[in-house]
Short mmCIF file of C-alpha atoms and ligand atoms in Angstrom, two decimals:
data_model
loop_
_atom_site.label_atom_id
_atom_site.label_comp_id
_atom_site.label_asym_id
_atom_site.label_seq_id
_atom_site.Cartn_x
_atom_site.Cartn_y
_atom_site.Cartn_z
CA MET H 185 0.00 0.00 0.00
CA PRO H 186 1.37 3.42 -0.87
CA THR H 187 1.93 5.72 2.07
CA GLN H 188 1.89 9.50 2.24
CA PHE H 189 5.68 9.42 2.03
CA ASP H 190 5.91 7.52 -1.25
CA PRO H 191 6.69 9.62 -4.29
CA PRO H 192 3.73 10.11 -6.68
CA SER H 193 2.83 6.90 -8.49
CA GLY H 194 4.90 6.28 -11.60
CA THR H 195 7.87 8.25 -10.18
CA ARG H 196 10.78 7.06 -8.07
CA ASP H 197 13.33 8.25 -5.56
CA PHE H 198 16.86 7.21 -6.37
CA LEU H 199 19.10 6.58 -3.37
CA ALA H 200 22.88 6.37 -3.70
CA ALA H 201 23.17 2.86 -5.22
CA ASP H 202 20.56 3.68 -7.88
CA CYS H 203 22.16 7.04 -8.61
CA ASP H 204 25.54 5.34 -9.04
CA LYS H 205 24.10 2.73 -11.40
CA ARG H 206 22.23 5.32 -13.45
CA GLU H 207 25.13 7.78 -13.62
CA ARG H 208 27.49 5.03 -14.74
CA ALA H 209 25.01 4.06 -17.46
CA PHE H 210 24.64 7.66 -18.64
CA ALA H 211 28.42 8.05 -18.76
CA VAL H 212 28.66 4.94 -20.96
CA LEU H 213 25.92 6.22 -23.27
CA ARG H 214 27.48 9.67 -23.56
CA SER H 215 30.81 8.18 -24.42
CA VAL H 216 29.42 5.81 -27.09
CA PHE H 217 27.24 8.54 -28.61
CA ALA H 218 30.11 11.02 -28.67
CA GLY H 219 32.23 8.32 -30.31
CA TYR H 220 29.84 8.44 -33.27
CA GLY H 221 30.10 12.21 -33.48
CA PHE H 222 26.78 13.05 -31.83
CA GLU H 223 26.93 16.22 -29.77
CA PRO H 224 24.92 16.92 -26.62
CA LEU H 225 21.78 19.02 -26.47
CA GLN H 226 19.93 19.98 -23.33
CA THR H 227 16.54 21.66 -23.48
CA PRO H 228 14.24 22.77 -20.64
CA ALA H 229 12.12 20.23 -18.77
CA PHE H 230 9.05 22.23 -19.80
CA GLU H 231 7.98 23.93 -23.00
CA ARG H 232 5.17 26.29 -23.94
CA VAL H 233 2.04 24.20 -24.10
CA ASP H 234 1.33 25.18 -27.74
CA VAL H 235 4.77 23.81 -28.71
CA LEU H 236 3.82 20.38 -27.38
CA LEU H 237 0.09 19.94 -27.97
CA GLY H 238 -1.22 18.81 -31.35
CA LYS H 239 2.11 17.17 -32.22
CA TYR H 240 1.68 13.64 -30.92
CA GLY H 241 -1.88 12.79 -31.91
CA GLU H 242 -5.01 12.91 -29.79
CA GLU H 243 -4.26 9.96 -27.55
CA ALA H 244 -0.77 11.10 -26.62
CA ASP H 245 -1.93 14.72 -26.16
CA LYS H 246 -4.04 13.49 -23.27
CA LEU H 247 -0.87 12.20 -21.60
CA VAL H 248 0.94 15.54 -21.63
CA PHE H 249 1.42 16.95 -18.10
CA LYS H 250 0.18 20.53 -18.29
CA ILE H 251 1.32 23.27 -15.93
CA LEU H 252 -1.28 25.77 -14.74
CA ARG H 253 -0.65 29.47 -15.01
CA ARG H 254 0.70 30.88 -11.80
CA GLY H 255 0.42 33.89 -9.50
CA GLU H 256 -2.26 36.40 -10.45
CA HIS H 257 -3.24 34.23 -13.46
CA GLU H 258 -3.74 31.07 -11.43
CA ALA H 259 -7.50 31.61 -11.12
CA SER H 260 -7.84 31.31 -14.92
CA GLY H 261 -7.27 27.56 -14.58
CA GLU H 262 -5.43 27.63 -17.92
CA ALA H 263 -2.20 25.86 -18.70
CA ASP H 264 0.46 27.83 -20.55
CA LEU H 265 3.35 25.36 -20.10
CA ALA H 266 3.74 21.58 -20.13
CA LEU H 267 6.41 19.07 -19.15
CA ARG H 268 8.22 17.63 -22.16
CA TYR H 269 6.69 14.38 -23.40
CA ASP H 270 9.70 13.27 -25.43
CA MET H 271 12.93 14.68 -26.85
CA THR H 272 11.80 14.96 -30.47
CA VAL H 273 9.49 17.96 -30.27
CA PRO H 274 12.09 19.98 -28.31
CA LEU H 275 14.59 19.02 -31.04
CA ALA H 276 12.23 20.39 -33.69
CA ARG H 277 11.92 23.63 -31.74
CA VAL H 278 15.71 23.89 -31.51
CA ALA H 279 16.02 23.24 -35.24
CA ALA H 280 13.50 26.04 -35.89
CA ALA H 281 15.18 28.39 -33.41
CA TYR H 282 18.83 27.92 -34.41
CA GLY H 283 18.50 26.85 -38.07
CA SER H 284 21.73 27.57 -39.90
CA GLN H 285 23.74 28.02 -36.70
CA LEU H 286 23.54 24.26 -36.24
CA PRO H 287 26.03 22.04 -38.06
CA THR H 288 24.77 20.18 -41.14
CA PRO H 289 23.96 17.42 -40.69
CA TYR H 290 23.04 18.06 -37.08
CA LYS H 291 23.79 14.97 -35.01
CA ARG H 292 22.69 15.39 -31.44
CA TYR H 293 22.07 13.23 -28.41
CA ALA H 294 19.81 14.14 -25.51
CA ILE H 295 19.56 12.34 -22.19
CA GLY H 296 16.99 13.45 -19.66
CA PRO H 297 13.67 12.88 -17.97
CA VAL H 298 10.37 13.05 -19.83
CA TRP H 299 6.90 12.94 -18.32
CA ARG H 300 3.77 11.13 -19.47
CA ALA H 301 0.49 10.93 -17.58
CA ASP H 302 0.29 7.24 -18.38
CA ARG H 303 -1.13 4.51 -16.18
CA PRO H 304 1.94 3.24 -14.30
CA GLY H 305 2.80 -0.46 -14.49
CA ARG H 306 5.83 -2.72 -14.64
CA GLY H 307 8.42 -0.85 -16.71
CA ARG H 308 5.90 1.94 -17.34
CA TYR H 309 6.54 5.12 -15.43
CA ARG H 310 5.15 8.64 -15.51
CA GLU H 311 8.63 10.09 -15.12
CA PHE H 312 11.35 8.24 -17.01
CA THR H 313 14.58 9.00 -18.78
CA GLN H 314 15.01 8.84 -22.51
CA CYS H 315 18.35 8.71 -24.28
CA ASP H 316 17.83 9.92 -27.82
CA LEU H 317 20.08 10.10 -30.85
CA ASP H 318 18.95 11.96 -33.95
CA THR H 319 20.44 13.20 -37.18
CA LEU H 320 18.80 16.09 -39.01
CA GLY H 321 19.71 16.93 -42.58
CA ALA H 322 20.82 13.57 -43.99
CA THR H 323 18.78 11.37 -46.34
CA SER H 324 21.48 8.70 -46.50
CA PRO H 325 20.73 5.24 -45.09
CA LEU H 326 24.15 5.55 -43.45
CA ALA H 327 22.52 8.00 -41.04
CA ASP H 328 19.81 5.44 -40.16
CA ALA H 329 22.44 2.74 -39.70
CA GLU H 330 24.53 5.03 -37.49
CA ALA H 331 21.58 5.65 -35.21
CA PHE H 332 20.79 2.01 -34.50
CA CYS H 333 24.44 0.92 -34.52
CA ALA H 334 25.26 3.55 -31.88
CA GLN H 335 22.27 2.42 -29.85
CA HIS H 336 23.40 -1.18 -30.25
CA ASP H 337 26.95 -0.37 -29.16
CA ALA H 338 25.66 1.54 -26.17
CA MET H 339 23.55 -1.41 -25.04
CA VAL H 340 26.49 -3.78 -25.44
CA ALA H 341 28.75 -1.37 -23.54
CA LEU H 342 26.18 -1.41 -20.72
CA GLY H 343 26.49 -5.18 -20.56
CA LEU H 344 23.47 -6.37 -22.56
CA THR H 345 23.90 -9.03 -25.21
CA ASP H 346 20.61 -10.90 -25.36
CA PHE H 347 18.55 -8.43 -27.35
CA THR H 348 17.23 -8.12 -30.87
CA ILE H 349 16.92 -5.19 -33.22
CA ASN H 350 13.75 -5.75 -35.26
CA LEU H 351 14.10 -3.91 -38.54
CA ASN H 352 11.35 -3.03 -40.99
CA SER H 353 10.31 -0.27 -43.33
CA ARG H 354 7.12 1.71 -43.72
CA GLN H 355 7.36 0.93 -47.46
CA VAL H 356 7.31 -2.81 -46.74
CA LEU H 357 4.11 -2.24 -44.80
CA SER H 358 2.63 -0.07 -47.58
CA GLY H 359 3.58 -2.76 -50.10
CA LEU H 360 1.82 -5.41 -48.04
CA LEU H 361 -1.34 -3.33 -47.83
CA GLU H 362 -1.09 -2.84 -51.59
CA VAL H 363 -0.66 -6.51 -52.54
CA PHE H 364 -3.50 -7.51 -50.23
CA ALA H 365 -5.63 -4.73 -51.79
CA VAL H 366 -6.42 -3.20 -48.41
CA PRO H 367 -8.48 -0.02 -49.05
CA ALA H 368 -6.42 3.08 -48.27
CA GLU H 369 -8.79 4.29 -45.56
CA LEU H 370 -8.38 1.00 -43.65
CA GLY H 371 -4.58 0.82 -43.97
CA ALA H 372 -3.56 2.58 -40.75
CA GLY H 373 -6.05 0.61 -38.64
CA VAL H 374 -5.01 -2.71 -40.18
CA LEU H 375 -1.37 -1.97 -39.33
CA ILE H 376 -2.29 -1.10 -35.73
CA SER H 377 -4.00 -4.49 -35.45
CA LEU H 378 -1.11 -6.37 -37.06
CA ASP H 379 1.22 -4.76 -34.54
CA LYS H 380 -0.63 -6.70 -31.81
CA LEU H 381 0.28 -10.12 -33.23
CA ASP H 382 3.08 -10.49 -30.69
CA ASN H 383 0.61 -10.28 -27.82
CA LEU H 384 -2.71 -11.50 -29.21
CA ASP H 385 -3.90 -14.74 -30.74
CA PRO H 386 -3.99 -14.59 -34.57
CA GLY H 387 -7.76 -15.34 -34.49
CA VAL H 388 -8.35 -12.28 -32.29
CA VAL H 389 -6.33 -10.09 -34.64
CA ILE H 390 -8.24 -11.42 -37.68
CA ASP H 391 -11.52 -10.56 -35.92
CA GLU H 392 -10.23 -7.09 -35.05
CA ILE H 393 -9.18 -6.44 -38.66
CA THR H 394 -12.51 -7.77 -39.95
CA GLY H 395 -14.22 -5.45 -37.47
CA ARG H 396 -12.37 -2.56 -39.09
CA GLY H 397 -14.17 -3.40 -42.36
CA LEU H 398 -11.70 -5.65 -44.21
CA ASP H 399 -13.02 -8.81 -45.87
CA LYS H 400 -12.52 -11.76 -43.49
CA SER H 401 -10.74 -13.97 -46.02
CA VAL H 402 -8.28 -11.16 -46.83
CA ALA H 403 -7.70 -10.54 -43.14
CA ALA H 404 -7.09 -14.26 -42.59
CA SER H 405 -4.60 -14.60 -45.45
CA LEU H 406 -2.78 -11.41 -44.39
CA VAL H 407 -2.44 -12.64 -40.80
CA GLY H 408 -1.59 -16.14 -42.11
CA VAL H 409 1.36 -14.80 -44.09
CA MET H 410 2.56 -12.58 -41.24
CA THR H 411 2.57 -15.42 -38.72
CA ALA H 412 3.93 -18.18 -41.00
CA PRO H 413 7.26 -19.71 -39.93
CA ASP H 414 8.66 -18.68 -43.33
CA ALA H 415 6.98 -15.25 -43.24
CA VAL H 416 10.11 -13.40 -44.32
CA GLU H 417 10.66 -15.50 -47.46
CA ARG H 418 6.96 -15.41 -48.36
CA ILE H 419 6.76 -11.66 -47.93
CA ARG H 420 9.84 -11.15 -50.09
CA VAL H 421 8.08 -13.04 -52.91
CA LEU H 422 4.69 -11.43 -52.33
CA LEU H 423 6.09 -7.90 -52.51
CA LYS H 424 7.57 -8.35 -56.01
CA PRO H 425 4.65 -6.66 -57.83
CA SER H 426 4.75 -3.61 -55.49
CA ASP H 427 7.18 -0.75 -56.18
CA ALA H 428 6.79 0.51 -52.62
CA GLY H 429 7.30 -2.97 -51.23
CA MET H 430 10.43 -3.55 -53.29
CA ALA H 431 11.80 -0.15 -52.27
CA GLY H 432 11.15 -1.07 -48.64
CA LEU H 433 12.94 -4.42 -49.02
CA GLU H 434 15.89 -2.63 -50.56
CA GLN H 435 16.04 -0.25 -47.57
CA VAL H 436 15.98 -3.17 -45.17
CA ASP H 437 18.69 -5.06 -47.08
CA THR H 438 20.89 -1.97 -47.34
CA LEU H 439 20.69 -1.47 -43.58
CA LEU H 440 21.32 -5.14 -42.84
CA GLY H 441 24.38 -4.90 -45.08
CA LEU H 442 25.66 -1.78 -43.31
CA ALA H 443 25.12 -3.40 -39.90
CA ARG H 444 26.92 -6.59 -40.88
CA ALA H 445 30.37 -5.44 -39.84
CA GLN H 446 29.30 -4.33 -36.35
CA ILE H 447 26.18 -6.17 -35.24
CA PRO H 448 26.17 -9.97 -34.91
CA ALA H 449 23.71 -11.43 -37.45
CA GLU H 450 21.49 -13.01 -34.79
CA ARG H 451 20.99 -9.65 -33.10
CA ILE H 452 19.34 -7.85 -36.03
CA VAL H 453 16.44 -9.29 -38.01
CA PHE H 454 14.01 -8.23 -40.72
CA ALA H 455 10.70 -8.14 -38.83
CA PRO H 456 8.04 -7.50 -41.49
CA ARG H 457 5.16 -7.18 -39.04
CA MET H 458 6.83 -4.69 -36.72
CA VAL H 459 4.89 -1.46 -37.17
CA ARG H 460 6.03 1.06 -34.48
CA GLY H 461 2.94 2.84 -33.26
CA LEU H 462 3.63 6.32 -34.50
CA SER H 463 2.47 7.19 -37.98
CA TYR H 464 5.12 9.84 -38.64
CA TYR H 465 7.79 7.39 -39.80
CA THR H 466 8.57 7.60 -43.50
CA GLY H 467 11.20 4.91 -44.15
CA PRO H 468 13.11 2.33 -42.14
CA ILE H 469 11.87 1.64 -38.60
CA TRP H 470 13.36 -0.44 -35.82
CA GLU H 471 12.53 -1.58 -32.35
CA VAL H 472 14.76 -3.24 -29.75
CA THR H 473 13.37 -6.08 -27.65
CA ALA H 474 15.09 -8.31 -25.12
CA ARG H 475 14.27 -11.69 -23.71
CA GLY H 476 12.72 -11.11 -20.30
CA GLY H 477 12.37 -7.41 -21.06
CA THR H 478 9.26 -5.29 -20.56
CA GLY H 479 7.95 -3.83 -23.82
CA SER H 480 10.40 -2.24 -26.19
CA LEU H 481 13.73 -1.09 -24.82
CA GLY H 482 14.08 1.40 -27.58
CA GLY H 483 13.15 2.16 -31.10
CA GLY H 484 13.23 4.66 -33.86
CA GLY H 485 13.29 5.21 -37.55
CA ARG H 486 13.33 7.78 -40.33
CA TYR H 487 10.83 10.62 -40.01
CA ASP H 488 11.54 12.92 -42.93
CA HIS H 489 8.78 15.52 -42.61
CA LEU H 490 8.09 15.52 -38.92
CA ILE H 491 10.47 18.34 -38.03
CA GLU H 492 8.55 20.63 -40.40
CA GLN H 493 5.21 19.48 -39.02
CA LEU H 494 6.50 20.22 -35.55
CA GLY H 495 7.33 23.77 -36.52
CA GLY H 496 10.94 23.34 -37.64
CA PRO H 497 12.49 23.51 -41.12
CA ASP H 498 11.71 20.74 -43.63
CA VAL H 499 14.81 18.63 -43.09
CA PRO H 500 15.17 14.88 -43.45
CA ALA H 501 15.55 13.22 -40.07
CA THR H 502 16.26 9.89 -38.49
CA GLY H 503 16.80 8.85 -34.91
CA THR H 504 16.29 6.47 -32.09
CA SER H 505 15.32 6.53 -28.46
CA LEU H 506 16.41 4.27 -25.63
CA GLY H 507 14.42 4.05 -22.39
CA ILE H 508 17.05 3.68 -19.69
CA GLU H 509 14.71 2.25 -17.03
CA ARG H 510 13.89 -0.79 -19.12
CA VAL H 511 17.57 -1.35 -19.88
CA LEU H 512 18.61 -1.01 -16.23
CA MET H 513 15.93 -3.49 -15.18
CA LEU H 514 17.84 -6.13 -17.14
CA LEU H 515 21.21 -5.37 -15.58
CA PRO H 516 22.29 -6.82 -12.23
CA ASP H 517 22.63 -4.53 -9.23
CA ASP H 518 26.32 -4.02 -8.84
CA ALA H 519 26.35 -3.59 -5.06
CA ALA H 520 29.78 -5.20 -4.71
CA GLY H 521 31.27 -2.85 -7.27
CA ARG H 522 30.23 0.25 -5.33
CA ARG H 523 32.97 2.31 -3.78
CA GLY H 524 32.44 3.55 -0.24
CA ARG H 525 31.11 7.03 0.27
CA ILE H 526 34.50 8.44 1.19
CA ASP H 527 38.18 7.55 0.84
CA ALA H 528 39.42 9.25 3.96
CA ALA H 529 37.60 9.52 7.28
CA VAL H 530 38.80 12.10 9.78
CA PRO H 531 37.84 11.52 13.43
CA VAL H 532 37.43 14.53 15.71
CA LEU H 533 38.91 13.62 19.07
CA GLY H 534 37.48 16.51 21.05
CA GLY H 535 36.59 20.14 20.45
CA GLU H 536 40.20 21.35 20.68
CA PHE H 537 41.12 19.21 17.65
CA ALA H 538 38.11 20.15 15.51
CA GLU H 539 39.85 22.92 13.58
CA ARG H 540 42.87 20.76 12.79
CA SER H 541 40.76 17.74 11.81
CA PHE H 542 38.50 19.89 9.65
CA ALA H 543 41.61 21.21 7.89
CA LEU H 544 42.95 17.66 7.46
CA ALA H 545 39.77 16.67 5.58
CA ALA H 546 40.23 19.74 3.37
CA ALA H 547 43.85 18.73 2.69
CA ALA H 548 42.70 15.24 1.73
CA ARG H 549 40.14 16.68 -0.70
CA ALA H 550 42.73 19.01 -2.15
CA ALA H 551 44.89 15.91 -2.73
CA GLY H 552 42.03 14.34 -4.72
CA LEU H 553 40.44 12.13 -2.07
CA ARG H 554 36.82 12.10 -0.97
CA ALA H 555 36.99 12.98 2.69
CA SER H 556 34.74 13.81 5.61
CA VAL H 557 35.16 14.69 9.26
CA TYR H 558 33.20 12.88 11.96
CA LEU H 559 29.98 14.81 12.63
CA GLY H 560 28.71 12.90 15.65
CA SER H 561 29.02 13.75 19.32
CA SER H 562 31.13 10.85 20.57
CA GLY H 563 34.71 11.71 21.37
CA LYS H 564 35.72 8.04 21.48
CA LEU H 565 38.12 6.81 18.84
CA GLY H 566 36.61 3.28 18.73
CA ARG H 567 33.19 4.65 17.92
CA GLN H 568 34.62 6.95 15.27
CA LEU H 569 36.61 4.13 13.68
CA ARG H 570 33.35 2.20 13.36
CA TRP H 571 31.85 5.21 11.60
CA ALA H 572 34.91 5.32 9.30
CA SER H 573 34.47 1.66 8.47
CA ASP H 574 30.69 2.03 7.85
CA SER H 575 31.45 4.92 5.48
CA GLY H 576 33.62 2.60 3.42
CA ALA H 577 36.65 4.80 4.05
CA ARG H 578 39.98 3.32 3.00
CA TRP H 579 42.01 5.47 5.41
CA CYS H 580 41.46 7.19 8.71
CA LEU H 581 43.41 10.36 9.42
CA ILE H 582 43.78 10.60 13.18
CA TYR H 583 44.92 13.72 15.01
CA GLY H 584 44.72 13.82 18.78
CA ALA H 585 46.85 14.78 21.73
CA ALA H 586 49.65 12.30 20.95
CA GLU H 587 49.88 13.48 17.34
CA ARG H 588 49.84 17.12 18.40
CA ASP H 589 52.74 16.47 20.76
CA ALA H 590 54.69 14.50 18.12
CA GLY H 591 53.83 16.83 15.22
CA THR H 592 52.38 13.97 13.20
CA VAL H 593 49.15 12.61 11.76
CA THR H 594 48.36 8.91 12.24
CA VAL H 595 47.16 7.32 9.02
CA ARG H 596 45.27 4.08 9.60
CA ASP H 597 44.69 1.70 6.73
CA MET H 598 41.13 0.54 7.27
CA VAL H 599 41.62 -2.60 5.19
CA GLY H 600 44.74 -4.05 6.85
CA GLY H 601 44.58 -2.13 10.14
CA GLU H 602 48.25 -0.94 9.92
CA GLN H 603 49.03 2.57 11.10
CA GLU H 604 51.69 4.99 9.98
CA SER H 605 52.89 8.21 11.58
CA VAL H 606 53.30 10.89 8.95
CA PRO H 607 54.99 14.20 9.85
CA ALA H 608 52.25 16.85 9.80
CA ASP H 609 54.15 19.03 7.32
CA GLN H 610 54.35 16.15 4.83
CA ILE H 611 50.73 15.06 4.99
CA THR H 612 49.60 16.84 1.77
CA GLY H 613 52.21 15.10 -0.38
CA TYR H 614 51.54 11.82 1.41
CA LEU H 615 47.78 12.05 0.67
CA ALA H 616 48.41 12.96 -2.96
CA GLY H 617 50.24 9.62 -3.26
CA LYS H 618 47.16 7.87 -1.82
CA ALA H 619 44.81 9.49 -4.36
CA GLY H 620 46.15 7.28 -7.14
CA VAL H 621 45.47 4.19 -5.02
CA ALA H 622 41.90 5.31 -4.24
CA ASP H 623 41.06 5.76 -7.93
CA ALA H 624 42.39 2.37 -8.90
P1 AMP W 807 8.57 6.26 -27.45
O1 AMP W 807 8.99 7.70 -27.33
O2 AMP W 807 7.15 6.04 -26.93
O3 AMP W 807 8.84 5.66 -28.79
O4 AMP W 807 9.46 5.45 -26.41
C1 AMP W 807 10.83 5.24 -26.61
C2 AMP W 807 11.37 4.41 -25.48
O5 AMP W 807 11.10 5.03 -24.23
C3 AMP W 807 10.69 3.03 -25.35
O6 AMP W 807 11.32 2.09 -26.17
C4 AMP W 807 10.88 2.71 -23.89
O7 AMP W 807 12.15 2.16 -23.64
C5 AMP W 807 10.82 4.05 -23.24
N1 AMP W 807 9.48 4.31 -22.66
C6 AMP W 807 8.36 4.74 -23.29
N2 AMP W 807 7.36 4.91 -22.42
C7 AMP W 807 7.84 4.58 -21.20
C8 AMP W 807 7.29 4.57 -19.86
N3 AMP W 807 6.04 4.95 -19.62
N4 AMP W 807 8.09 4.18 -18.85
C9 AMP W 807 9.39 3.81 -19.07
N5 AMP W 807 9.96 3.81 -20.29
C10 AMP W 807 9.20 4.19 -21.34
#
């Protein structure tokens, strides 16, 4: 049962271990994305509401978190701002705002939280982090291949191997509708139903398609082909009379060829019934799934006119989005790999030593160590050593009456328990030598 202290449903608090895991993952992603020449972009968490609404379709518009006007305008009950729903619309706004100041092509990555007023469930949050890669201004299939290859490399670098990139093309889907003579007005609905074949029984999907107005025998043969064990071969033959279908197959084969050198063959497949919900895609599309995963881990495709529709210039575009929560769910918690909170713990053995101990912690930080003084009220060394050990400190820097008299600092190795007396005037250089050990 949720309590009054839980965060709002569909959001989470991240304590230190989670923060560590997430930050490490983001660092890996940034490094892989930068390795492909994508540059960072950060946009505000919220946008003007008119920038966001009317861009995602009616259903998604309902999921946009709106922000009421504030102060003297609060009584109006109107929303003038909204939390960003994804990273694509902000990208379109940036493309419109900065135009020719951006490099051509413009390859950017964006990592940050997005908000959707969705019904929370396993792997479905209302606040989650997307890691997007997009290229504006390139029609080349090399740009599509770069997007999913970079995403692939990032997932591998995070430690995932058991996942599949399902590749398809909107033209393959158009070709299929054409060869099955699906009336144009039914096309979009039929594709939405076909997209459910992974979760629903073929009979249910046939009924759904028939309910949309398509002849039952056509619906049955379409679903029959899509679910056949040799679906890929059959679809390749079936599409021969369709120009769109053949163009789509060529796109898929070009991308499979480009991926060959970097993605193991079993990790990328032609998936002719993969639709990707959004209708704005204009060419190749892909979606990443993993065994044991929840929904899609990521996906993307080419969306050549969307930037213009979103208010930006009419530039060709392609890109992909990775949902970090669903990726992290598949990775083990690396509790053992966590470093302690601090490298050096500095006991305070009474008020008269506070100033000196405080300065010792500062010297340790200046030498590159993470350091903290004892903040509790006990003056006992034993108690403070326990605190040092609980903090995961590697060293304890002890300064009390004996050290004052001898002009030294006692450095205790918390792993082996050995102690060393270091002349106080040499402690900075001594700690600098330790910094290399702490990083290792
Ligand atoms: P989309 O922008 O809907 O295409 O989503 C791109 C990626 O974001 C998906 O593949 C998921 O990994 C992730 N994602 C989408 N919705 C959610 C959600 N409600 N909670 C967590 N991750 C999500």
